[in-house]
Amino acid sequence: CLIMQHALFIYLLPLSVDPASTVSGLLSIFHEQELTETIHDTDGHGYLATFVGKNGRFVVLRVHSQGLVTVDLQFYEDDDIAQLDNLLNALENKLKVLLNGNITRIKKLPALLRGAKVDRYWPTADGRLIEYDIDKVVYEEDSEYQNIKILHSQQYGNILVLDGDVNLAESDSAYTQAITGSGKENYAGKEVLILGGGDGGILAELVKQKPKMITMKVIDGCKKYMRKTCGDILDNLKGDCYQILVQDCVPLLKKYVQEGRTFDYVINDLTAIPISTSPEEDSTWEFLRLILDLSIKVLHPSGKYFTQGNSANLTEALNLFEERLGRLSCPVDFRKEVVCVPSYLEQWVFYTAWKK
């Protein structure tokens, strides 16, 4: 069952609307569409009514005493779209007459689709809702660590979604470039540790430079459904200059610390900086701190640590992360780079850190 929802917002001058008279002037339009109203008590906070039609249409009309009129129209996908557009247009034109030019702004939103087999709506890191052109689910599983989806977008190609967060699309080579140093690093003959990176994009990019050895983890579904990102690099767990480990990275890092093993580059592609700015209430911050501290301990004195940050709009969270960089087991310097990642639809911050 697919349900569409249109929304119409009328912004008014403060206190320029009388809810009762405004609604009475609109009733004839609803009645023409054979919609029956039910008025709800709002305890003096404007006017609220719902309208139900025989064909399944459902309208919520709200007139706020502070100066806002909202109309939400729900209908089935096979309904007469032209007729519904005429209904919204008639309501808009009638309100212009009833409110005598006191309207400051009118906004009509396109329809939202509910109940579809494929979810097209995903939030950005800073809380905005994005509708993608996703037309199918190509892969889904619950691993030991997370829910994994790979969705197909007509514009961005296949998109890896982990626990409900858009992680990487086949269009997002800008992400891979940024988290590996934006082409400014020479990986030839170097020891590299990749934490996460299960889509294979970082590994596929770095093996071109013939490093001495790359060690990383992998997400199984990506080797089949993200091949524009990883190529055939994930087909084998071991190659001439890389090895892929399917295991938790924390015990591995602790083992490397005990052995005194170091890497020229550590690339942390496990998770973005948490949105929460209350570390004591968010265990993700503790995980990030642990990974960060262990990563610096296995970093060669002249090595570099790369990681993604988060949306450039999340300044408080980014500042908190930068404070954490100043409280590690050894002092570090860092720089950051802001990059536009296509499928994220927002500017994304990347960090490079090194020991002083």
mmCIF file of C-alpha atoms in Angstrom:
data_model
loop_
_atom_site.group_PDB
_atom_site.id
_atom_site.type_symbol
_atom_site.label_atom_id
_atom_site.label_comp_id
_atom_site.label_asym_id
_atom_site.label_seq_id
_atom_site.Cartn_x
_atom_site.Cartn_y
_atom_site.Cartn_z
ATOM 1 C CA CYS A 1 0.000 0.000 0.000
ATOM 2 C CA LEU A 2 1.662 3.223 -1.179
ATOM 3 C CA ILE A 3 0.505 6.473 0.404
ATOM 4 C CA MET A 4 1.539 9.920 -0.818
ATOM 5 C CA GLN A 5 1.479 13.077 1.266
ATOM 6 C CA HIS A 6 1.431 16.648 -0.025
ATOM 7 C CA ALA A 7 1.914 19.623 2.268
ATOM 8 C CA LEU A 8 0.905 23.277 1.877
ATOM 9 C CA PHE A 9 2.144 25.971 4.261
ATOM 10 C CA ILE A 10 0.724 29.503 4.418
ATOM 11 C CA TYR A 11 2.785 31.973 6.464
ATOM 12 C CA LEU A 12 0.904 35.013 7.742
ATOM 13 C CA LEU A 13 1.550 38.293 9.451
ATOM 14 C CA PRO A 14 1.407 37.797 13.257
ATOM 15 C CA LEU A 15 -2.110 37.709 14.700
ATOM 16 C CA SER A 16 -3.619 38.530 11.291
ATOM 17 C CA VAL A 17 -5.833 35.461 11.113
ATOM 18 C CA ASP A 18 -9.074 34.550 12.841
ATOM 19 C CA PRO A 19 -9.087 30.722 12.893
ATOM 20 C CA ALA A 20 -12.860 30.226 12.977
ATOM 21 C CA SER A 21 -13.716 32.561 10.091
ATOM 22 C CA THR A 22 -10.785 31.333 8.011
ATOM 23 C CA VAL A 23 -11.865 27.713 8.291
ATOM 24 C CA SER A 24 -15.540 28.430 7.583
ATOM 25 C CA GLY A 25 -14.473 30.039 4.313
ATOM 26 C CA LEU A 26 -12.637 26.872 3.267
ATOM 27 C CA LEU A 27 -15.297 24.298 4.100
ATOM 28 C CA SER A 28 -17.090 24.573 0.754
ATOM 29 C CA ILE A 29 -13.921 23.480 -1.075
ATOM 30 C CA PHE A 30 -13.576 20.376 1.097
ATOM 31 C CA HIS A 31 -17.267 19.566 0.707
ATOM 32 C CA GLU A 32 -16.976 19.768 -3.084
ATOM 33 C CA GLN A 33 -14.412 16.958 -2.827
ATOM 34 C CA GLU A 34 -16.833 14.917 -0.665
ATOM 35 C CA LEU A 35 -14.590 15.279 2.380
ATOM 36 C CA THR A 36 -16.256 15.134 5.777
ATOM 37 C CA GLU A 37 -14.745 17.158 8.606
ATOM 38 C CA THR A 38 -14.159 16.422 12.270
ATOM 39 C CA ILE A 39 -13.235 19.406 14.434
ATOM 40 C CA HIS A 40 -10.804 18.820 17.302
ATOM 41 C CA ASP A 41 -10.503 20.810 20.525
ATOM 42 C CA THR A 42 -7.107 22.537 20.751
ATOM 43 C CA ASP A 43 -7.777 24.284 24.049
ATOM 44 C CA GLY A 44 -7.542 27.741 22.527
ATOM 45 C CA HIS A 45 -4.490 27.048 20.361
ATOM 46 C CA GLY A 46 -5.943 27.803 16.957
ATOM 47 C CA TYR A 47 -8.036 25.408 14.908
ATOM 48 C CA LEU A 48 -7.560 21.744 13.985
ATOM 49 C CA ALA A 49 -9.769 19.680 11.711
ATOM 50 C CA THR A 50 -9.415 16.409 9.851
ATOM 51 C CA PHE A 51 -11.241 15.608 6.616
ATOM 52 C CA VAL A 52 -11.884 12.107 5.320
ATOM 53 C CA GLY A 53 -13.031 11.149 1.821
ATOM 54 C CA LYS A 54 -14.608 7.960 0.492
ATOM 55 C CA ASN A 55 -11.621 7.292 -1.748
ATOM 56 C CA GLY A 56 -9.175 7.165 1.168
ATOM 57 C CA ARG A 57 -8.077 10.773 1.020
ATOM 58 C CA PHE A 58 -7.235 12.303 4.358
ATOM 59 C CA VAL A 59 -6.576 16.001 5.058
ATOM 60 C CA VAL A 60 -5.312 17.692 8.203
ATOM 61 C CA LEU A 61 -6.030 21.429 8.376
ATOM 62 C CA ARG A 62 -4.369 23.453 11.103
ATOM 63 C CA VAL A 63 -4.800 27.189 11.632
ATOM 64 C CA HIS A 64 -2.401 28.481 14.271
ATOM 65 C CA SER A 65 -3.321 31.649 16.116
ATOM 66 C CA GLN A 66 0.348 32.745 15.885
ATOM 67 C CA GLY A 67 0.042 33.117 12.115
ATOM 68 C CA LEU A 68 0.448 29.865 10.185
ATOM 69 C CA VAL A 69 -1.926 27.706 8.179
ATOM 70 C CA THR A 70 -0.898 24.152 7.276
ATOM 71 C CA VAL A 71 -2.668 21.652 5.033
ATOM 72 C CA ASP A 72 -1.468 18.037 4.866
ATOM 73 C CA LEU A 73 -3.087 15.898 2.207
ATOM 74 C CA GLN A 74 -2.652 12.113 2.198
ATOM 75 C CA PHE A 75 -3.780 9.882 -0.649
ATOM 76 C CA TYR A 76 -3.068 6.580 -2.361
ATOM 77 C CA GLU A 77 -0.584 6.469 -5.219
ATOM 78 C CA ASP A 78 -3.259 5.529 -7.793
ATOM 79 C CA ASP A 79 -5.454 8.532 -6.908
ATOM 80 C CA ASP A 80 -6.212 11.303 -9.412
ATOM 81 C CA ILE A 81 -3.111 13.521 -9.012
ATOM 82 C CA ALA A 82 -4.483 16.334 -11.182
ATOM 83 C CA GLN A 83 -7.634 16.505 -9.065
ATOM 84 C CA LEU A 84 -5.570 16.651 -5.891
ATOM 85 C CA ASP A 85 -3.413 19.453 -7.282
ATOM 86 C CA ASN A 86 -6.602 21.345 -8.097
ATOM 87 C CA LEU A 87 -7.737 20.900 -4.488
ATOM 88 C CA LEU A 88 -4.522 22.385 -3.092
ATOM 89 C CA ASN A 89 -4.582 25.219 -5.642
ATOM 90 C CA ALA A 90 -8.205 26.007 -4.747
ATOM 91 C CA LEU A 91 -7.341 26.124 -1.041
ATOM 92 C CA GLU A 92 -4.368 28.386 -1.729
ATOM 93 C CA ASN A 93 -6.397 30.800 -3.880
ATOM 94 C CA LYS A 94 -9.258 30.889 -1.372
ATOM 95 C CA LEU A 95 -6.874 31.657 1.491
ATOM 96 C CA LYS A 96 -5.398 34.561 -0.489
ATOM 97 C CA VAL A 97 -8.882 36.055 -0.708
ATOM 98 C CA LEU A 98 -9.862 35.330 2.904
ATOM 99 C CA LEU A 99 -6.663 36.730 4.385
ATOM 100 C CA ASN A 100 -6.742 40.022 2.444
ATOM 101 C CA GLY A 101 -3.089 40.074 1.417
ATOM 102 C CA ASN A 102 -1.735 39.343 4.889
ATOM 103 C CA ILE A 103 0.193 36.328 3.562
ATOM 104 C CA THR A 104 3.964 36.748 3.736
ATOM 105 C CA ARG A 105 4.928 33.418 2.164
ATOM 106 C CA ILE A 106 3.364 30.302 0.625
ATOM 107 C CA LYS A 107 5.217 26.994 0.389
ATOM 108 C CA LYS A 108 3.981 23.814 -1.261
ATOM 109 C CA LEU A 109 6.042 20.649 -0.744
ATOM 110 C CA PRO A 110 6.191 17.754 -3.206
ATOM 111 C CA ALA A 111 4.614 14.482 -2.185
ATOM 112 C CA LEU A 112 6.328 12.152 0.273
ATOM 113 C CA LEU A 113 5.947 8.434 -0.416
ATOM 114 C CA ARG A 114 5.075 6.165 2.517
ATOM 115 C CA GLY A 115 4.893 2.388 2.605
ATOM 116 C CA ALA A 116 7.188 1.753 -0.369
ATOM 117 C CA LYS A 117 9.268 -1.412 -0.531
ATOM 118 C CA VAL A 118 12.404 0.699 -1.013
ATOM 119 C CA ASP A 119 13.086 3.511 1.471
ATOM 120 C CA ARG A 120 14.183 6.657 -0.376
ATOM 121 C CA TYR A 121 14.482 8.969 2.647
ATOM 122 C CA TRP A 122 17.726 9.156 4.615
ATOM 123 C CA PRO A 123 18.888 11.867 7.033
ATOM 124 C CA THR A 124 22.079 13.854 6.668
ATOM 125 C CA ALA A 125 24.478 13.992 9.613
ATOM 126 C CA ASP A 126 23.150 17.419 10.597
ATOM 127 C CA GLY A 127 19.522 16.250 10.678
ATOM 128 C CA ARG A 128 18.147 17.239 7.275
ATOM 129 C CA LEU A 129 15.978 14.739 5.397
ATOM 130 C CA ILE A 130 17.175 13.816 1.908
ATOM 131 C CA GLU A 131 15.099 12.019 -0.707
ATOM 132 C CA TYR A 132 17.366 9.912 -2.906
ATOM 133 C CA ASP A 133 16.491 8.455 -6.307
ATOM 134 C CA ILE A 134 16.826 4.929 -4.890
ATOM 135 C CA ASP A 135 14.944 2.322 -6.909
ATOM 136 C CA LYS A 136 15.972 -1.025 -5.380
ATOM 137 C CA VAL A 137 17.711 -2.843 -2.555
ATOM 138 C CA VAL A 138 20.552 -4.898 -4.009
ATOM 139 C CA TYR A 139 21.900 -6.385 -0.769
ATOM 140 C CA GLU A 140 20.985 -6.546 2.916
ATOM 141 C CA GLU A 141 22.203 -8.521 5.913
ATOM 142 C CA ASP A 142 22.700 -8.214 9.656
ATOM 143 C CA SER A 143 26.336 -8.923 10.429
ATOM 144 C CA GLU A 144 27.779 -9.523 13.875
ATOM 145 C CA TYR A 145 28.465 -5.791 14.163
ATOM 146 C CA GLN A 146 25.854 -3.880 12.125
ATOM 147 C CA ASN A 147 22.973 -3.832 9.662
ATOM 148 C CA ILE A 148 24.305 -3.604 6.110
ATOM 149 C CA LYS A 149 22.310 -2.382 3.124
ATOM 150 C CA ILE A 150 23.442 -1.655 -0.417
ATOM 151 C CA LEU A 151 20.876 0.419 -2.301
ATOM 152 C CA HIS A 152 20.887 1.434 -5.951
ATOM 153 C CA SER A 153 20.602 5.093 -6.877
ATOM 154 C CA GLN A 154 20.174 6.164 -10.489
ATOM 155 C CA GLN A 155 22.433 9.166 -9.845
ATOM 156 C CA TYR A 156 25.031 7.878 -7.359
ATOM 157 C CA GLY A 157 25.222 4.169 -8.235
ATOM 158 C CA ASN A 158 25.154 1.619 -5.437
ATOM 159 C CA ILE A 159 25.153 3.158 -1.948
ATOM 160 C CA LEU A 160 26.455 1.404 1.164
ATOM 161 C CA VAL A 161 24.238 2.133 4.207
ATOM 162 C CA LEU A 162 25.400 0.958 7.652
ATOM 163 C CA ASP A 163 22.948 1.019 10.570
ATOM 164 C CA GLY A 164 20.802 3.564 8.747
ATOM 165 C CA ASP A 165 23.674 5.937 7.854
ATOM 166 C CA VAL A 166 24.706 6.592 4.264
ATOM 167 C CA ASN A 167 28.322 5.406 4.253
ATOM 168 C CA LEU A 168 29.626 5.570 0.694
ATOM 169 C CA ALA A 169 28.339 5.503 -2.867
ATOM 170 C CA GLU A 170 30.082 4.439 -6.047
ATOM 171 C CA SER A 171 30.121 8.125 -7.025
ATOM 172 C CA ASP A 172 32.135 9.120 -3.930
ATOM 173 C CA SER A 173 35.754 8.921 -5.057
ATOM 174 C CA ALA A 174 36.188 12.347 -3.404
ATOM 175 C CA TYR A 175 35.789 10.612 -0.023
ATOM 176 C CA THR A 176 38.468 8.031 -0.812
ATOM 177 C CA GLN A 177 40.853 10.707 -2.053
ATOM 178 C CA ALA A 178 40.374 12.878 1.039
ATOM 179 C CA ILE A 179 40.833 10.098 3.610
ATOM 180 C CA THR A 180 44.054 8.965 1.930
ATOM 181 C CA GLY A 181 45.674 12.402 1.755
ATOM 182 C CA SER A 182 44.209 13.956 -1.417
ATOM 183 C CA GLY A 183 47.023 12.653 -3.639
ATOM 184 C CA LYS A 184 49.781 14.296 -1.565
ATOM 185 C CA GLU A 185 51.132 11.106 0.036
ATOM 186 C CA ASN A 186 53.558 8.518 -1.348
ATOM 187 C CA TYR A 187 52.526 5.051 -0.188
ATOM 188 C CA ALA A 188 55.158 3.159 -2.168
ATOM 189 C CA GLY A 189 56.987 0.685 0.066
ATOM 190 C CA LYS A 190 55.065 1.817 3.175
ATOM 191 C CA GLU A 191 53.266 -0.157 5.894
ATOM 192 C CA VAL A 192 49.586 0.833 5.993
ATOM 193 C CA LEU A 193 46.829 -0.135 8.443
ATOM 194 C CA ILE A 194 43.222 0.493 7.367
ATOM 195 C CA LEU A 195 40.619 0.333 10.129
ATOM 196 C CA GLY A 196 37.246 -0.378 8.575
ATOM 197 C CA GLY A 197 37.238 0.541 4.910
ATOM 198 C CA GLY A 198 35.026 -2.457 4.224
ATOM 199 C CA ASP A 199 33.788 -1.056 0.918
ATOM 200 C CA GLY A 200 37.274 -1.681 -0.488
ATOM 201 C CA GLY A 201 37.658 1.780 -2.032
ATOM 202 C CA ILE A 202 40.681 2.810 0.056
ATOM 203 C CA LEU A 203 42.442 -0.512 -0.522
ATOM 204 C CA ALA A 204 41.811 -0.403 -4.274
ATOM 205 C CA GLU A 205 43.253 3.109 -4.433
ATOM 206 C CA LEU A 206 46.366 2.422 -2.363
ATOM 207 C CA VAL A 207 47.497 -0.840 -3.995
ATOM 208 C CA LYS A 208 48.088 1.163 -7.178
ATOM 209 C CA GLN A 209 51.063 2.765 -5.402
ATOM 210 C CA LYS A 210 52.688 -0.581 -4.476
ATOM 211 C CA PRO A 211 52.924 -0.236 -0.700
ATOM 212 C CA LYS A 212 54.924 -2.780 1.262
ATOM 213 C CA MET A 213 51.828 -4.138 3.031
ATOM 214 C CA ILE A 214 48.248 -3.028 3.720
ATOM 215 C CA THR A 215 46.247 -4.622 6.527
ATOM 216 C CA MET A 216 42.478 -4.018 6.667
ATOM 217 C CA LYS A 217 38.961 -5.345 7.399
ATOM 218 C CA VAL A 218 36.166 -6.010 4.850
ATOM 219 C CA ILE A 219 32.367 -6.072 4.404
ATOM 220 C CA ASP A 220 31.483 -9.151 2.366
ATOM 221 C CA GLY A 221 28.602 -7.700 0.319
ATOM 222 C CA CYS A 222 30.761 -4.935 -1.134
ATOM 223 C CA LYS A 223 32.983 -7.228 -3.186
ATOM 224 C CA LYS A 224 29.956 -8.163 -5.303
ATOM 225 C CA TYR A 225 27.817 -5.027 -5.251
ATOM 226 C CA MET A 226 30.315 -2.126 -4.940
ATOM 227 C CA ARG A 227 32.697 -3.122 -7.725
ATOM 228 C CA LYS A 228 32.830 0.373 -9.209
ATOM 229 C CA THR A 229 34.411 1.356 -5.891
ATOM 230 C CA CYS A 230 36.574 -1.675 -5.058
ATOM 231 C CA GLY A 231 37.121 -3.319 -8.441
ATOM 232 C CA ASP A 232 38.249 -6.924 -7.928
ATOM 233 C CA ILE A 233 40.504 -6.162 -4.942
ATOM 234 C CA LEU A 234 38.157 -7.875 -2.467
ATOM 235 C CA ASP A 235 37.946 -11.122 -4.424
ATOM 236 C CA ASN A 236 40.951 -12.436 -2.505
ATOM 237 C CA LEU A 237 41.734 -11.897 1.169
ATOM 238 C CA LYS A 238 45.438 -11.733 0.405
ATOM 239 C CA GLY A 239 47.541 -10.227 -2.355
ATOM 240 C CA ASP A 240 51.149 -9.306 -3.067
ATOM 241 C CA CYS A 241 50.943 -6.159 -0.939
ATOM 242 C CA TYR A 242 47.801 -6.522 1.183
ATOM 243 C CA GLN A 243 45.976 -8.785 3.607
ATOM 244 C CA ILE A 244 42.331 -8.529 4.662
ATOM 245 C CA LEU A 245 41.345 -9.518 8.184
ATOM 246 C CA VAL A 246 37.709 -10.259 9.015
ATOM 247 C CA GLN A 247 37.800 -9.543 12.753
ATOM 248 C CA ASP A 248 37.304 -6.872 15.414
ATOM 249 C CA CYS A 249 39.952 -4.166 15.122
ATOM 250 C CA VAL A 250 40.292 -3.401 18.869
ATOM 251 C CA PRO A 251 41.973 -6.705 19.885
ATOM 252 C CA LEU A 252 44.136 -6.423 16.778
ATOM 253 C CA LEU A 253 45.289 -2.918 17.682
ATOM 254 C CA LYS A 254 46.021 -3.949 21.263
ATOM 255 C CA LYS A 255 48.061 -6.879 19.948
ATOM 256 C CA TYR A 256 50.086 -4.570 17.701
ATOM 257 C CA VAL A 257 50.730 -2.223 20.654
ATOM 258 C CA GLN A 258 52.026 -5.128 22.768
ATOM 259 C CA GLU A 259 54.261 -6.319 19.934
ATOM 260 C CA GLY A 260 55.601 -2.805 19.348
ATOM 261 C CA ARG A 261 54.532 -2.938 15.712
ATOM 262 C CA THR A 262 54.196 0.397 13.905
ATOM 263 C CA PHE A 263 52.745 1.626 10.619
ATOM 264 C CA ASP A 264 53.688 4.484 8.324
ATOM 265 C CA TYR A 265 49.998 5.249 7.804
ATOM 266 C CA VAL A 266 46.909 4.440 9.878
ATOM 267 C CA ILE A 267 43.632 5.183 8.106
ATOM 268 C CA ASN A 268 40.577 5.101 10.374
ATOM 269 C CA ASP A 269 37.439 4.553 8.303
ATOM 270 C CA LEU A 270 35.415 2.918 11.078
ATOM 271 C CA THR A 271 32.946 5.620 12.042
ATOM 272 C CA ALA A 272 32.323 9.341 11.825
ATOM 273 C CA ILE A 273 32.770 11.610 14.835
ATOM 274 C CA PRO A 274 29.630 11.192 16.996
ATOM 275 C CA ILE A 275 26.969 13.862 16.660
ATOM 276 C CA SER A 276 26.414 13.937 20.427
ATOM 277 C CA THR A 277 28.382 16.566 22.334
ATOM 278 C CA SER A 278 27.897 14.768 25.666
ATOM 279 C CA PRO A 279 30.712 12.168 25.688
ATOM 280 C CA GLU A 280 29.797 10.923 29.133
ATOM 281 C CA GLU A 281 26.384 9.875 27.737
ATOM 282 C CA ASP A 282 27.532 8.447 24.401
ATOM 283 C CA SER A 283 29.575 5.243 24.318
ATOM 284 C CA THR A 284 30.554 5.983 20.711
ATOM 285 C CA TRP A 285 32.844 8.745 21.987
ATOM 286 C CA GLU A 286 34.577 6.256 24.277
ATOM 287 C CA PHE A 287 35.048 3.862 21.349
ATOM 288 C CA LEU A 288 36.438 6.704 19.238
ATOM 289 C CA ARG A 289 38.832 7.724 22.006
ATOM 290 C CA LEU A 290 40.060 4.133 22.359
ATOM 291 C CA ILE A 291 40.621 3.694 18.626
ATOM 292 C CA LEU A 292 42.335 7.071 18.374
ATOM 293 C CA ASP A 293 44.696 6.373 21.271
ATOM 294 C CA LEU A 294 45.597 2.870 20.034
ATOM 295 C CA SER A 295 46.089 4.149 16.482
ATOM 296 C CA ILE A 296 48.567 6.813 17.597
ATOM 297 C CA LYS A 297 50.450 4.192 19.626
ATOM 298 C CA VAL A 298 50.969 2.006 16.542
ATOM 299 C CA LEU A 299 51.863 4.984 14.344
ATOM 300 C CA HIS A 300 55.516 5.294 13.317
ATOM 301 C CA PRO A 301 57.175 8.463 14.733
ATOM 302 C CA SER A 302 57.158 9.971 11.220
ATOM 303 C CA GLY A 303 53.825 8.423 10.239
ATOM 304 C CA LYS A 304 50.407 9.971 9.596
ATOM 305 C CA TYR A 305 46.919 9.191 10.859
ATOM 306 C CA PHE A 306 43.933 9.851 8.568
ATOM 307 C CA THR A 307 40.277 9.835 9.566
ATOM 308 C CA GLN A 308 36.931 11.221 8.515
ATOM 309 C CA GLY A 309 35.311 13.773 10.779
ATOM 310 C CA ASN A 310 31.676 14.634 10.170
ATOM 311 C CA SER A 311 29.473 17.252 8.575
ATOM 312 C CA ALA A 312 31.039 20.722 8.471
ATOM 313 C CA ASN A 313 27.828 22.006 10.089
ATOM 314 C CA LEU A 314 28.453 20.016 13.288
ATOM 315 C CA THR A 315 30.978 22.484 14.649
ATOM 316 C CA GLU A 316 30.516 21.591 18.334
ATOM 317 C CA ALA A 317 31.196 17.890 17.739
ATOM 318 C CA LEU A 318 34.201 18.697 15.536
ATOM 319 C CA ASN A 319 35.609 21.051 18.177
ATOM 320 C CA LEU A 320 35.196 18.341 20.810
ATOM 321 C CA PHE A 321 37.115 15.883 18.626
ATOM 322 C CA GLU A 322 39.907 18.408 18.157
ATOM 323 C CA GLU A 323 40.102 18.831 21.929
ATOM 324 C CA ARG A 324 40.483 15.058 22.217
ATOM 325 C CA LEU A 325 43.397 15.180 19.803
ATOM 326 C CA GLY A 326 45.111 17.397 22.345
ATOM 327 C CA ARG A 327 44.665 14.864 25.163
ATOM 328 C CA LEU A 328 46.266 11.737 23.666
ATOM 329 C CA SER A 329 49.073 9.658 25.182
ATOM 330 C CA CYS A 330 51.538 11.674 23.105
ATOM 331 C CA PRO A 331 51.225 15.186 21.637
ATOM 332 C CA VAL A 332 50.068 15.495 18.018
ATOM 333 C CA ASP A 333 49.574 18.183 15.405
ATOM 334 C CA PHE A 334 46.714 18.014 12.920
ATOM 335 C CA ARG A 335 45.142 19.654 9.910
ATOM 336 C CA LYS A 336 41.697 19.318 8.393
ATOM 337 C CA GLU A 337 40.222 19.445 4.921
ATOM 338 C CA VAL A 338 36.603 20.090 3.927
ATOM 339 C CA VAL A 339 35.396 18.085 0.928
ATOM 340 C CA CYS A 340 32.107 17.783 -0.962
ATOM 341 C CA VAL A 341 31.152 14.092 -1.042
ATOM 342 C CA PRO A 342 28.471 13.709 -3.765
ATOM 343 C CA SER A 343 26.028 11.286 -2.127
ATOM 344 C CA TYR A 344 26.272 12.981 1.299
ATOM 345 C CA LEU A 345 24.845 16.237 -0.049
ATOM 346 C CA GLU A 346 26.818 18.115 2.583
ATOM 347 C CA GLN A 347 30.383 19.292 3.148
ATOM 348 C CA TRP A 348 32.441 16.674 5.019
ATOM 349 C CA VAL A 349 35.508 17.239 7.215
ATOM 350 C CA PHE A 350 38.607 15.002 7.118
ATOM 351 C CA TYR A 351 41.560 15.050 9.540
ATOM 352 C CA THR A 352 45.256 14.263 9.259
ATOM 353 C CA ALA A 353 47.273 13.913 12.508
ATOM 354 C CA TRP A 354 50.921 13.204 13.219
ATOM 355 C CA LYS A 355 53.164 12.993 16.269
ATOM 356 C CA LYS A 356 55.019 16.152 17.270
#
